[in-house]
Structure formats: C-alpha cells, structure tokens
XYZ file of C-alpha atoms in Angstrom:
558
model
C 30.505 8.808 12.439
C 27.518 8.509 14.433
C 26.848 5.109 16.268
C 23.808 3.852 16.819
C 22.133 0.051 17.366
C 20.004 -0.073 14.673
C 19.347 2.252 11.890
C 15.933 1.847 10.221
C 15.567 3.533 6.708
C 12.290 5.131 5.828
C 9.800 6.356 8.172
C 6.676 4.900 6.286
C 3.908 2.221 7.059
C 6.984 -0.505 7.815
C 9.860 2.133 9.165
C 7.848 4.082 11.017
C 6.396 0.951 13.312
C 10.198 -0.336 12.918
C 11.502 2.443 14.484
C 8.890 3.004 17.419
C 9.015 -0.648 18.619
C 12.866 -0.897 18.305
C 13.509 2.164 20.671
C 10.139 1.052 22.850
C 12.316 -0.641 25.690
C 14.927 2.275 26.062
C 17.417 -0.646 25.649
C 18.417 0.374 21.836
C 19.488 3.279 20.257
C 17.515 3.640 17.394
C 18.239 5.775 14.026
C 15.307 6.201 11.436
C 16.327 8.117 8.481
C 14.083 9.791 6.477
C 14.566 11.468 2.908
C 11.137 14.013 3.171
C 10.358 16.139 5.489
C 8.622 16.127 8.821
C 4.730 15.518 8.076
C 3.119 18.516 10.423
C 4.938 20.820 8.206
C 2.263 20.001 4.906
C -1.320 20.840 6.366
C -3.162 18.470 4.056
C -1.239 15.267 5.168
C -3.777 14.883 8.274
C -7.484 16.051 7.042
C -8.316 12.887 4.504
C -9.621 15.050 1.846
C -6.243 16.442 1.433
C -5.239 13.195 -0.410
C -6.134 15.008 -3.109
C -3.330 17.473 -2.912
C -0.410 14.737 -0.911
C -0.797 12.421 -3.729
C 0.169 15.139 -6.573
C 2.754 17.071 -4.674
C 6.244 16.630 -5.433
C 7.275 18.461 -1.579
C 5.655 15.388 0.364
C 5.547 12.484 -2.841
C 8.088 11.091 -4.963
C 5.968 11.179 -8.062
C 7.562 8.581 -10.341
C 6.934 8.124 -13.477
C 7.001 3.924 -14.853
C 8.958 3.177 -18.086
C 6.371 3.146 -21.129
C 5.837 0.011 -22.698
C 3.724 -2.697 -24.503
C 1.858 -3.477 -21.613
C 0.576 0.216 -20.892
C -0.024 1.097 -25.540
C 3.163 3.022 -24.204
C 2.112 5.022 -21.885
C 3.868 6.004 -18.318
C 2.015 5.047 -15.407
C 2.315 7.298 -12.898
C 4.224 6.015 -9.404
C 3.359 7.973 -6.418
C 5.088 7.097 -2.711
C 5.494 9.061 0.010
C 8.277 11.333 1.086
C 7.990 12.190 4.301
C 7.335 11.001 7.935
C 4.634 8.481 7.536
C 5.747 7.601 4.599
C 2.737 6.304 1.807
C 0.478 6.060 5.028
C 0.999 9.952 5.046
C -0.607 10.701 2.022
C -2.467 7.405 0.870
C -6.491 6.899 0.732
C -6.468 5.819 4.148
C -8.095 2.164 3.460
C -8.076 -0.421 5.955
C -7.387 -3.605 4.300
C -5.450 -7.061 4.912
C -6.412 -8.686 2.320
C -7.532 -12.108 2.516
C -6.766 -15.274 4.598
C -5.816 -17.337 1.087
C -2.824 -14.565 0.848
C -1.129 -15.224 3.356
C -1.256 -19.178 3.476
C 0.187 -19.375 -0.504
C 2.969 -17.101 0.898
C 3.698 -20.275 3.308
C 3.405 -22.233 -0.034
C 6.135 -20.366 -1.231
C 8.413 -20.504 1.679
C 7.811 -18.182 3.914
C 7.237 -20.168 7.084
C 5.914 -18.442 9.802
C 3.512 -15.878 7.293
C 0.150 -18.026 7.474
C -2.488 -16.503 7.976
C -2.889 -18.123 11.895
C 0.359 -16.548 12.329
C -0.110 -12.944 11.174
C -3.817 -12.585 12.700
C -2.546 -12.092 16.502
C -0.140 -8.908 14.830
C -3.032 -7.849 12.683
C -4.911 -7.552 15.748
C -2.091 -5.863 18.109
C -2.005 -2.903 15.881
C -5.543 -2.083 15.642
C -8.189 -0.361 17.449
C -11.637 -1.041 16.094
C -15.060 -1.473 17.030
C -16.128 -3.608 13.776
C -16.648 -7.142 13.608
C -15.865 -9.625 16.051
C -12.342 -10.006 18.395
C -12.132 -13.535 17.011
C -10.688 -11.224 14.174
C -10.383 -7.958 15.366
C -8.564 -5.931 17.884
C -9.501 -3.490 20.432
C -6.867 -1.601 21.625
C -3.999 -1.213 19.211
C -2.646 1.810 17.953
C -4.156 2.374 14.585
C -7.748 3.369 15.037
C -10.009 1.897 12.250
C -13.696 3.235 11.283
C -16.025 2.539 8.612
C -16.839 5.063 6.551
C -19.502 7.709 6.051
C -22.334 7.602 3.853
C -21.623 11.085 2.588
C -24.542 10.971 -0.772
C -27.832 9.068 -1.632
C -25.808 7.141 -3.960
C -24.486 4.093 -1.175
C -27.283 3.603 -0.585
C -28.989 3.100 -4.003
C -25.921 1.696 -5.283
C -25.537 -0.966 -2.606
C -29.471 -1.907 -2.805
C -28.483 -3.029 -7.070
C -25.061 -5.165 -5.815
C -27.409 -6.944 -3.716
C -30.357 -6.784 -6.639
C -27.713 -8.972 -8.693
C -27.028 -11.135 -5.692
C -24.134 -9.282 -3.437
C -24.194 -9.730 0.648
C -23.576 -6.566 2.869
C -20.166 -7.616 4.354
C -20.293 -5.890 7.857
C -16.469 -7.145 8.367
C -14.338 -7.802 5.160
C -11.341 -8.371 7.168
C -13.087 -11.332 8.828
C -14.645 -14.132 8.061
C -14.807 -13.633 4.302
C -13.681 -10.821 2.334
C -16.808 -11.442 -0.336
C -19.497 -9.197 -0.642
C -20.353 -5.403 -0.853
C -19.539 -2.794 1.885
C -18.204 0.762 3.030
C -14.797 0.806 3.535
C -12.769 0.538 6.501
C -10.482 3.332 6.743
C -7.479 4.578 8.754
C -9.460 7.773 9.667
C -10.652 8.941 13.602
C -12.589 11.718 14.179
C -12.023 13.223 11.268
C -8.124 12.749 10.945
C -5.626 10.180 9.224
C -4.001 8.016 11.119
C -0.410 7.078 9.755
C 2.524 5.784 11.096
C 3.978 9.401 12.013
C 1.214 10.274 13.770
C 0.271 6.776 15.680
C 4.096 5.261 16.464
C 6.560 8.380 15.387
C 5.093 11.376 17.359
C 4.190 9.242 20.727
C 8.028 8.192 20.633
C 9.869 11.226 19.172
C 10.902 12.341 22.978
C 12.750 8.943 23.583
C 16.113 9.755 24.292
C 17.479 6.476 22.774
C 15.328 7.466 19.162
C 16.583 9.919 17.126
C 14.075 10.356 13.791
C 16.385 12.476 10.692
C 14.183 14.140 8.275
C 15.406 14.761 4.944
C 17.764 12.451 4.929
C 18.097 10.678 2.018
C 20.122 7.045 1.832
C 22.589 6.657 -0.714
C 24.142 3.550 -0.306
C 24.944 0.604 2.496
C 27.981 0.353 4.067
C 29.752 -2.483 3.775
C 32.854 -4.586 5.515
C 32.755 -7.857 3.372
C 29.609 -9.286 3.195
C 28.304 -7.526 7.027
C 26.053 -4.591 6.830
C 27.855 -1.755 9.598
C 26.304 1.468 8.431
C 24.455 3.783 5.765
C 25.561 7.089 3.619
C 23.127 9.621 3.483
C 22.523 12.972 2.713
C 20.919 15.823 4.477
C 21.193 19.387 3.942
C 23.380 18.860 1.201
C 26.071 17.440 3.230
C 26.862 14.154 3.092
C 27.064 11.973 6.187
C 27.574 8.417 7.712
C 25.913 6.442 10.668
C 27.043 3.144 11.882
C 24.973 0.483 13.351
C 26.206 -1.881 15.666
C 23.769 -4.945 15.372
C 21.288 -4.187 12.198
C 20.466 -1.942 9.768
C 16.556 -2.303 8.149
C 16.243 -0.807 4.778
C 12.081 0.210 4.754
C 12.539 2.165 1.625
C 9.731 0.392 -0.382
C 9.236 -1.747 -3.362
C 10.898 1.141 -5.683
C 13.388 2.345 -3.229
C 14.816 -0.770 -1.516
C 15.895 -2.356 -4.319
C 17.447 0.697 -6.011
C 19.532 0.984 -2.397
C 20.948 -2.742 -2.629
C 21.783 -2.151 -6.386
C 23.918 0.872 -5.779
C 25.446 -1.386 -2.806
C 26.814 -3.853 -4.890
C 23.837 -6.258 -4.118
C 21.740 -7.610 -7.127
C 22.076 -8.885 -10.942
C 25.427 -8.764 -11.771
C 24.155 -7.900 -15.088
C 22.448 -5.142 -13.758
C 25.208 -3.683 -12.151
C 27.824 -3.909 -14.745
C 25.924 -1.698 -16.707
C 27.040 1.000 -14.771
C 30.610 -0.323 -13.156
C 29.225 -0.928 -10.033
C 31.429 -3.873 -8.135
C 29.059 -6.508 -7.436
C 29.332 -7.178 -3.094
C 27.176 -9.996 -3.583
C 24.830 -11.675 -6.642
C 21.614 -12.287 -5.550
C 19.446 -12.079 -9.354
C 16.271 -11.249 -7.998
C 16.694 -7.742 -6.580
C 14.446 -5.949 -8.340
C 11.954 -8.224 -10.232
C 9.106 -9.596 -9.128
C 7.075 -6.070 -9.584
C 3.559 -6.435 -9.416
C 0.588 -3.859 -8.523
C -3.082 -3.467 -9.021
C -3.830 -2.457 -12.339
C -7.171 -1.730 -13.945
C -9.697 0.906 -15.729
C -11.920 3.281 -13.835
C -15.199 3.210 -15.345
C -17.428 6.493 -15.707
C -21.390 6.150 -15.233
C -23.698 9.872 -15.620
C -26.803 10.631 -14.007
C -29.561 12.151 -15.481
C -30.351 14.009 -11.995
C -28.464 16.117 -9.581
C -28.190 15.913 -5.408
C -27.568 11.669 -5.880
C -23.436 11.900 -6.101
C -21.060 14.610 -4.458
C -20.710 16.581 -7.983
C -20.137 20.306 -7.249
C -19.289 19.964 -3.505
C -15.000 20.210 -4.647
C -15.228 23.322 -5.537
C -16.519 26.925 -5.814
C -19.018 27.538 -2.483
C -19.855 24.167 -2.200
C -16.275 23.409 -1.761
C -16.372 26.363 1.097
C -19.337 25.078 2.634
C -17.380 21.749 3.163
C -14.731 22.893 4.635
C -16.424 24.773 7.056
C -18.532 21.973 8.097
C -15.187 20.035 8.284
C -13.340 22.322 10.418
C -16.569 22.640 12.556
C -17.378 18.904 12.706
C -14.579 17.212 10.894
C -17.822 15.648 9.231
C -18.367 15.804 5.170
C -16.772 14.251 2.683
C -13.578 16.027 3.737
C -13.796 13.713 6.369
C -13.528 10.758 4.267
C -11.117 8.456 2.195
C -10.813 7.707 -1.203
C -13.086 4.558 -2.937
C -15.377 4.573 0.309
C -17.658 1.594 -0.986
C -16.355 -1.465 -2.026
C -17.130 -4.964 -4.160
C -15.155 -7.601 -3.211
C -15.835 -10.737 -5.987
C -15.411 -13.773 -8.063
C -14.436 -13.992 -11.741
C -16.355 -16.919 -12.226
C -18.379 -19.696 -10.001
C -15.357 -22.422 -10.106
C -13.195 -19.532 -8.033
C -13.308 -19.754 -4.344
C -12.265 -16.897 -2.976
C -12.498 -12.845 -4.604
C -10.114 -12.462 -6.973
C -11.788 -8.833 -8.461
C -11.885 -5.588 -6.680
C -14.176 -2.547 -7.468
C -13.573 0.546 -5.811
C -16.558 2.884 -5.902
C -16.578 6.420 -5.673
C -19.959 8.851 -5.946
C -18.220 11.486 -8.290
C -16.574 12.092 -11.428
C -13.049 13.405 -11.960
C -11.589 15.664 -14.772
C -8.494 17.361 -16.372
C -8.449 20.469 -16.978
C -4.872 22.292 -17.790
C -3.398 18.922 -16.884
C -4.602 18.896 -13.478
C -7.448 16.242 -12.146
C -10.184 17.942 -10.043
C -13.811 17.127 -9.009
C -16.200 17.743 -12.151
C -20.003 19.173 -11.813
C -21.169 17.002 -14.180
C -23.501 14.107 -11.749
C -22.006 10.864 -11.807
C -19.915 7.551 -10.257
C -16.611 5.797 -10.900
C -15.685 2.745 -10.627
C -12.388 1.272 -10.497
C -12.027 -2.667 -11.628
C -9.057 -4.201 -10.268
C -7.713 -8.005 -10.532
C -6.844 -8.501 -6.798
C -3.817 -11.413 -7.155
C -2.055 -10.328 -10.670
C 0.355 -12.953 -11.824
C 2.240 -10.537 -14.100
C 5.356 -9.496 -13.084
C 7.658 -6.570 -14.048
C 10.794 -5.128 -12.565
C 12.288 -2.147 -10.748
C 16.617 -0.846 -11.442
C 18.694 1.347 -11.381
C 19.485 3.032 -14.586
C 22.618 5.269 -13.254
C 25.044 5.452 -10.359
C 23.666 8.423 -9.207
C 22.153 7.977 -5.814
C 19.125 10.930 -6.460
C 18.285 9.534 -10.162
C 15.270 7.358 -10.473
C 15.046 3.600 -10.860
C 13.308 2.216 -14.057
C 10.279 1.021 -13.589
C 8.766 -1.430 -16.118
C 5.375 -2.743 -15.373
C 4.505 -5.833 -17.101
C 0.703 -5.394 -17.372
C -1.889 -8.303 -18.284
C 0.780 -10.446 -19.278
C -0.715 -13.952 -18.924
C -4.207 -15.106 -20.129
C -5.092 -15.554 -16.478
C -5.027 -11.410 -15.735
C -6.123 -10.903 -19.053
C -9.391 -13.131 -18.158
C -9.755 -11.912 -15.021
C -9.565 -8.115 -16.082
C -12.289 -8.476 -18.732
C -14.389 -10.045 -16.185
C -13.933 -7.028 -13.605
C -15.548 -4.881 -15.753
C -18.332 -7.025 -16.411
C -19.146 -7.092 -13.159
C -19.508 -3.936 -12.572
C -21.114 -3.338 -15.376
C -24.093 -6.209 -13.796
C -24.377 -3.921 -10.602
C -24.571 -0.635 -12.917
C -27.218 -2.129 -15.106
C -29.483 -3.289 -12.218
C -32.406 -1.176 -9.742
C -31.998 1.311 -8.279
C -29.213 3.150 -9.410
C -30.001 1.847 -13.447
C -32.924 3.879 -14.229
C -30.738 6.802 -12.624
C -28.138 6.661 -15.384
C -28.158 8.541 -18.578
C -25.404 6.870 -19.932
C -21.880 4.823 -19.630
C -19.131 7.520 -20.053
C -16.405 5.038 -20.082
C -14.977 2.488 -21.244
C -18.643 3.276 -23.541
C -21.539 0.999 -25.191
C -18.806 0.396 -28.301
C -16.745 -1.298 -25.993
C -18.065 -4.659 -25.643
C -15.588 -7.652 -26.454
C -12.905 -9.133 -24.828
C -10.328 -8.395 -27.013
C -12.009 -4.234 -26.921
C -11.905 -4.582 -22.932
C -8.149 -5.578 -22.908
C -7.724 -2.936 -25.651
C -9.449 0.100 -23.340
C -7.656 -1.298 -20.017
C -4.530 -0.842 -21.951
C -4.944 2.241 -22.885
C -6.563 3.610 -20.104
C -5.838 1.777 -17.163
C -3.799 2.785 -14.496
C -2.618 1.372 -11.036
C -4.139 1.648 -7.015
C -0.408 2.483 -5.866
C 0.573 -0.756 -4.370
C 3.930 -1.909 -5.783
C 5.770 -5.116 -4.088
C 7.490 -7.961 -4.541
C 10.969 -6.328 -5.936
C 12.433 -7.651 -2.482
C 10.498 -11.164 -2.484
C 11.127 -13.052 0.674
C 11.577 -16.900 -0.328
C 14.065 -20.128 0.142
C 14.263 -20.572 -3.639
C 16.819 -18.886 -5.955
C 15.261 -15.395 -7.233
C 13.996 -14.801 -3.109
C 16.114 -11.474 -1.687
C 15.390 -11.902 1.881
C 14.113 -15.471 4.098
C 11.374 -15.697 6.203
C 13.329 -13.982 8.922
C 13.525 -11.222 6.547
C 17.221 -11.333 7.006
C 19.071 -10.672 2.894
C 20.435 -13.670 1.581
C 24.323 -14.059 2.261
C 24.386 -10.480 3.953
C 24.901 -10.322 7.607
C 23.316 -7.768 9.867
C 20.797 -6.817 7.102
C 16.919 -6.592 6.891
C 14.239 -5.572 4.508
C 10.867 -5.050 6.062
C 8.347 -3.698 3.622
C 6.025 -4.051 0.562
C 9.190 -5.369 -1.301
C 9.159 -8.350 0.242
C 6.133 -9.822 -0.566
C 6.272 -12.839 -2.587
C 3.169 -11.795 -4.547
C 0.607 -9.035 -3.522
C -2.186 -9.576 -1.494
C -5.452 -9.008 -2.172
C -6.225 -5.858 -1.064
C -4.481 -2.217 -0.386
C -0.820 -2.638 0.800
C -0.570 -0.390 3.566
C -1.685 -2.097 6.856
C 0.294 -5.294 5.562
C 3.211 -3.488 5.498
C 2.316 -2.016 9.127
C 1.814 -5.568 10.048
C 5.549 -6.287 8.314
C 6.996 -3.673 10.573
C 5.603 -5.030 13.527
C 6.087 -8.644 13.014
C 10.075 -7.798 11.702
C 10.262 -5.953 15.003
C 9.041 -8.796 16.997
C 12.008 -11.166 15.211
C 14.854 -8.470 15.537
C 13.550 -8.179 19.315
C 13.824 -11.841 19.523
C 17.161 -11.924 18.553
C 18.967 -9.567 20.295
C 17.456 -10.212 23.411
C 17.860 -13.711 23.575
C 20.227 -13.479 26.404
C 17.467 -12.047 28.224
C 14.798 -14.511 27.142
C 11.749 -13.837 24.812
C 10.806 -10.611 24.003
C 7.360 -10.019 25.549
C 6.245 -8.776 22.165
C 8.066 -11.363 20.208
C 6.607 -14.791 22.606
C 3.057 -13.066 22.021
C 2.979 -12.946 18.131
C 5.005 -16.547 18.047
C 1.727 -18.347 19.830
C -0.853 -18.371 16.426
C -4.508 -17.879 17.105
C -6.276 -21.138 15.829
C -8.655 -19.776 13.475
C -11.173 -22.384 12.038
C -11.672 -23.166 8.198
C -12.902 -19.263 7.572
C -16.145 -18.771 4.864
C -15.209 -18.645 0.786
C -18.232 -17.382 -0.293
C-alpha cells in the first residue's frame, strides 16, 4: 500500500488548488487521485469555444442524467461534471463569479463561522489576477487570470443600451461593490485560453517530487479503522488499488460524487444504507440532501435582420473562418465563454439585493438528430435563473456498486418563494426585450411565446422546459446543527482525519456560478489543514494571511 500524507480526491476547481497548495512547501507528500484522464490529452478542454464539445462528451464529462419527477413534468435533467484534470473548471463556461457579499454572511447565520464575507474576500483576492475594478476588491497577482469579455456582435451593444432604457446601470465590477446591474462577463479566459485548475495549480506543480497527480483513478470507497479516515480504494487500469494517508484524506469529488463516496463508506442515512446492506460506520442523516442548483427557462427572441447576432458563424465557412482567426489571433467568438452578458436583478422593489440572474447569449441553439448546435436562423437567448433557490432535493446511492450512478432527484420550484421569483425572471427579461433598441429589431418571441402570459402558464413552461446552469451543492452542507455533514473547519462530523472541500458543502448556493467559490474552498481548506499540521512550527504563512479579514465597509444594495 502506498503511503502518502494526504490524499486529495478529485482534481477539479477544489482538488486541484487542494493538491497544489498541500505539496507547495515540499514538507508533505501529497496524493491527488483522479477518475478522468489527463486534460492535454482532449484538444477542446483549453480553446473556450470547445465548451461546446467538453460539456457533451462522455471521455472528459460524467454526463448524468437526474431522476425524473414532479418538479421537472418528468423529465431528466441532464447533470454534466467534469472528468478529468481540472475537473468542472476543465470544461465549464469559464465565468468568473463569487456571487454576492449577502451569501456568504447568511452562511455565518447558519453556522459556519469564519465564511463571512470579510473573511473570504482576502482568499478571493489571493487567487486572482485581474485588472477590473478596484484592489479594495480585487487582486492583482494571483493565479487565475480574469478578463472581461469580448463584444464579439452588434447585439451588446444594442442590447445593453434597452437594460439601461428600462433603468439598468453598466456594472464595470459585479464582484465588487454591488453585484446589481447589467454587464459583460468576467471570465476565466487569457489570451485566448481557459484557465482551470489543471492548467493554473496542477501543471506548475506536477514536477514536485513530494506530489504525485493519478489520472484515471477512480475512488471507490474510504478506508476506515473505527471512526479514523487512514486511506482510499481506487481503481485504475482495471486494477484495484489502496493508498494510505497518514494525517488526512480530502474527498473533492463534488456535490454528486462526495456524497455517493461517504454512502458506500458506511457514512450517511442509515436508511439509506440499509437499502443495500451496507454497515452503517457512522449516521450522520444529511449526507446527501440539501441539493440545490440554478434552475430556469432559456428564452428565444428572432430578428427580423441578419449581421446583429453570431447566427451562421458555428458552422459551414463561417465556422472555418473562425477558427482561423482564432488560431491566428485567439480572437472571435472562439475566444469567448458561454452567457458573455449578464443581468444581475431584483424580483421586486422590497428586495435588497439581486435575487434573478439572466444570462444572455447573441445566438440561437437547435437539435437536430438529438444533437444541439448553433442555428442560422438570427436571434438571442436568454436564460432566467432564481439566484438563491430555497428548494431542496437530494443526491444517493441506488446500488453498492462503486461505478453505478447516484440518484439524483431535483426538487424544482418547490416553495411559493422560487415559484414567485421564477415568474418574475422572465418578466424581466421580457421588460429589457420589449424596450429600444433591440425591440424594433425583433420579429417575434420564439419561446416561452405571446400565449404564455400568466403565472400559473410561466411555472407551467419553466417546468417543462427548464433546465439547470450546472451548479449542484449543498449534498455535503457544512453546519453545527443536526442535518450539517462537515463544521466550519470542514472536518466530517464524528470522523477523524476526514475533510470535504467542495461545492457539497455549501449550506445553500450562492448567487452566482459555483466554480471560483469552490476554488476559493480549496484554498481556504488548504489554509486550515496547513494550520493544523504545522502548528508545531507556528502559523502557516498562508494560513495567518487569510485568518486577518479585510474590513470591508457596508458594500452598495442597489
């Protein structure tokens, strides 16, 4: 059996910052396991237009499939994640988002000392490199790069002149003061390329001697001596194998796969594990709930003129043209990530901070042979998100086989609260689509349609149609109170030498996409396991610099 100091499992927007800053002194032998393969190998995992293949393709993505049910008019939702170095932040849309400041402090509401907002900021800023906004709130030499993105059409332009018709701000900074307001997106994208977590902390450390990174390695199941955490089963190469860890292991496997790993460890709903004779290690009930994920419709607007969106320029010469100009320039929308203009606002007046997301994008998509591409017909989409969902669902396993997936039952616009919310995200941007410029442009609404006007007909559509942004947490929650899996230390209840660091362990989801908080989880869970083990040695540099908060004043709601 292999020995190592800590073994981190999953290489993706948590693991893969995990494993970097645990091996960063030389001190620690580090083992990240891995259950895809190494990201160079898949071409389109670096230019951002290949999002369009990564998040389809079952070599470098999991492609899950949810449970159908009620919530969904009984449809499966599809479940994408990625499988290989990088993880999700290998194949995602590459958008730069923390969410909001309001996030973070109800996560201190709920427990989690040590979460506020004052105390994440200073890791926010460590791991970024940016030129936008201000360094009250933004860092400057980190290692994610962060841009804003291109205006690749007319339509920004024409479309951000109505948001601001109908009383929208430009936001030059949504990840400052205020989140409110209209702007391009901040993406995850330099010069052309993604940035993930292989690429920025993997491939810098992959020639440490004390770090050894196992591709295709998938983790079956914990090992266990009592109730103390000494190892994990994997398999790679159709072998199976073990590796021990001496102080911690740090399951990064993600809202789906972390809490699959505990339940076929013994750890979870008794209930739940009975079902398939699995001895229960230790009960801890709230391994797997607490699912949540954006979930909304994507609306579809036509224009009655060409050369104002990107139709046509996905395929056939246009496409060629495009890629030319990429590989010559890495310019074009090739260069760019997905939802590149953004809305960020209120349901109604008595709300203080955004609590609805639209996610604009200058084309139209279609299926043809049951694959999505780019369509020629001129047009826009918009996708109408609640930010802060309140429904919860859950993820488990449904057999003791370590390679089967977990069910996943999404509990969709369960409480009036979504339900209200939802309805009024598509109102909104219906107010933006009906105002000058970009109305008189339109020759007609495409979807949800002019028949669709009601509440209860909105609900109906978003049932029916909706689907999610591919940001499930929460199945991991981190909490003092009886359903939390892991404290603020991130440390799993009544385990010893056991961690969870990523999207599973947010108490609810913030508003916004999910990667660069769980970057920000991998760095700030590094900082605590630093802390620890080298307390004979005094504070961690790393760990005393993220335990000072920046004071940040009473930020903007508006």
């Amino acid at each position: 059996m292999s020995q190592y100091d800590f073994i981190v499992i999953g290489s993706g927007s948590a693991g893969g910052v995990l494993a970097a800053r645990l091996s960063e002194s030389g001190k620690y032998k580090v083992l990240c396991l891995e259950a895809g393969s190494a990201s160079e190998r898949y071409i389109w995992s670096r230019p951002p237009g290949g999002t369009a293949f990564t998040i389809v393709n079952p070599k470098v993505n999991w492609c899950r499939q949810s449970t159908p049910n009620e919530s969904t008019a009984n449809r499966p939702i599809y479940v994408p994640g990625g499988k290989l170095l990088g993880g999700s932040s290998a194949i995602n849309g590459m958008i730069f988002n923390r969410g909001q400041r309001q996030d973070y402090d109800r996560w201190v509401q709920l427990g989690c000392h040590g979460w506020s907002y004052q105390d994440v900021l200073p890791i926010f800023k460590r791991l970024e490199s940016t030129q936008i906004g201000s360094d009250r709130y933004r860092g400057r030499s980190g290692t994610i790069k962060v841009t804003v993105a291109e205006k690749t059409s007319p339509f920004f332009d024409l479309f951000i002149a109505s948001a601001r018709q109908v009383g929208y701000p430009v936001n030059p900074d949504y990840s400052g003061d205020t989140q409110y307001g209209i702007a391009m997106a901040q993406q995850t994208i330099y010069r052309g390329l993604r940035q993930s977590t292989a690429t920025q902390y993997l491939a810098p450390a992959r020639n440490r001697p004390n770090l050894v990174i196992s591709a295709g390695a998938e983790a079956t199941s914990l090992i266990m001596e009592g109730k103390r955490c000494v190892g994990v089963r994997y398999c790679r190469s159709g072998q199976m194998q073990e590796a021990q860890a001496s102080r911690e292991v740090i399951l990064c496997a993600g809202a789906i796969g972390s809490p699959k790993l505990l339940e076929l460890s013994g750890i979870g709903n008794p209930t739940v594990l009975a079902k398939f004779g699995i001895p229960v290690l230790h009960a801890l009930t709230g391994v797997g709930e607490n699912l949540r994920d954006h979930f909304g419709p994507t609306m579809k607007w036509a224009f009655k003129e060409r050369g104002i969106s990107l139709a046509g320029r996905g395929r056939g010469l246009r496409l060629l043209a495009e890629i030319v100009r990429y590989g010559l320039l890495r310019k074009g929308f090739i260069s760019q990530g997905v939802a590149t203009l953004r809305v960020f606002t209120r349901s109604s007046e008595e709300v203080e901070q955004a609590d609805i997301g639209l996610l604009i994008n200058p084309f139209l998509m279609e299926i043809v042979n049951q694959k999505r591409r780019m369509s020629n017909r001129h047009g826009f989409f918009v996708y109408a998100q609640v930010q802060r969902p309140e429904s919860c669902g859950s993820v488990h396993i449904q057999s003791k086989d370590p390679f089967a997936d977990p069910a996943i039952n999404y509990n969709f616009l369960a409480t009036q609260m979504d339900r209200t919310i939802a309805v009024a995200a598509v109102r909104k941007a219906r107010e933006i689509a009906a105002a000058s410029p970009i109305a008189p442009l339109i020759s007609e609404e495409i979807e949800p349609g002019p028949q669709v006007r009601t509440d209860e007909q909105i609900i109906d559509y978003i049932r029916n149609n909706g689907s999610t942004t591919f940001h499930p947490v929460g199945t991991c929650k981190m909490g003092t109170d009886v359903s939390a899996v892991v404290d603020p230390q991130l440390r799993v209840h009544g385990i010893k030498c056991l961690r969870v660091a990523d999207a599973s362990i947010m108490p609810i989801i913030i508003s916004g996409n999910t990667s660069v908080p769980c970057m920000m989880i991998g760095e700030k869970c590094a900082d605590m396991v630093l802390a620890h083990h080298d307390a004979e040695h005094g504070a961690h540099p790393r760990a005393q610099r993220a335990a000072d908060p920046i004071d940040v004043d009473e930020v903007s709601t508006v």
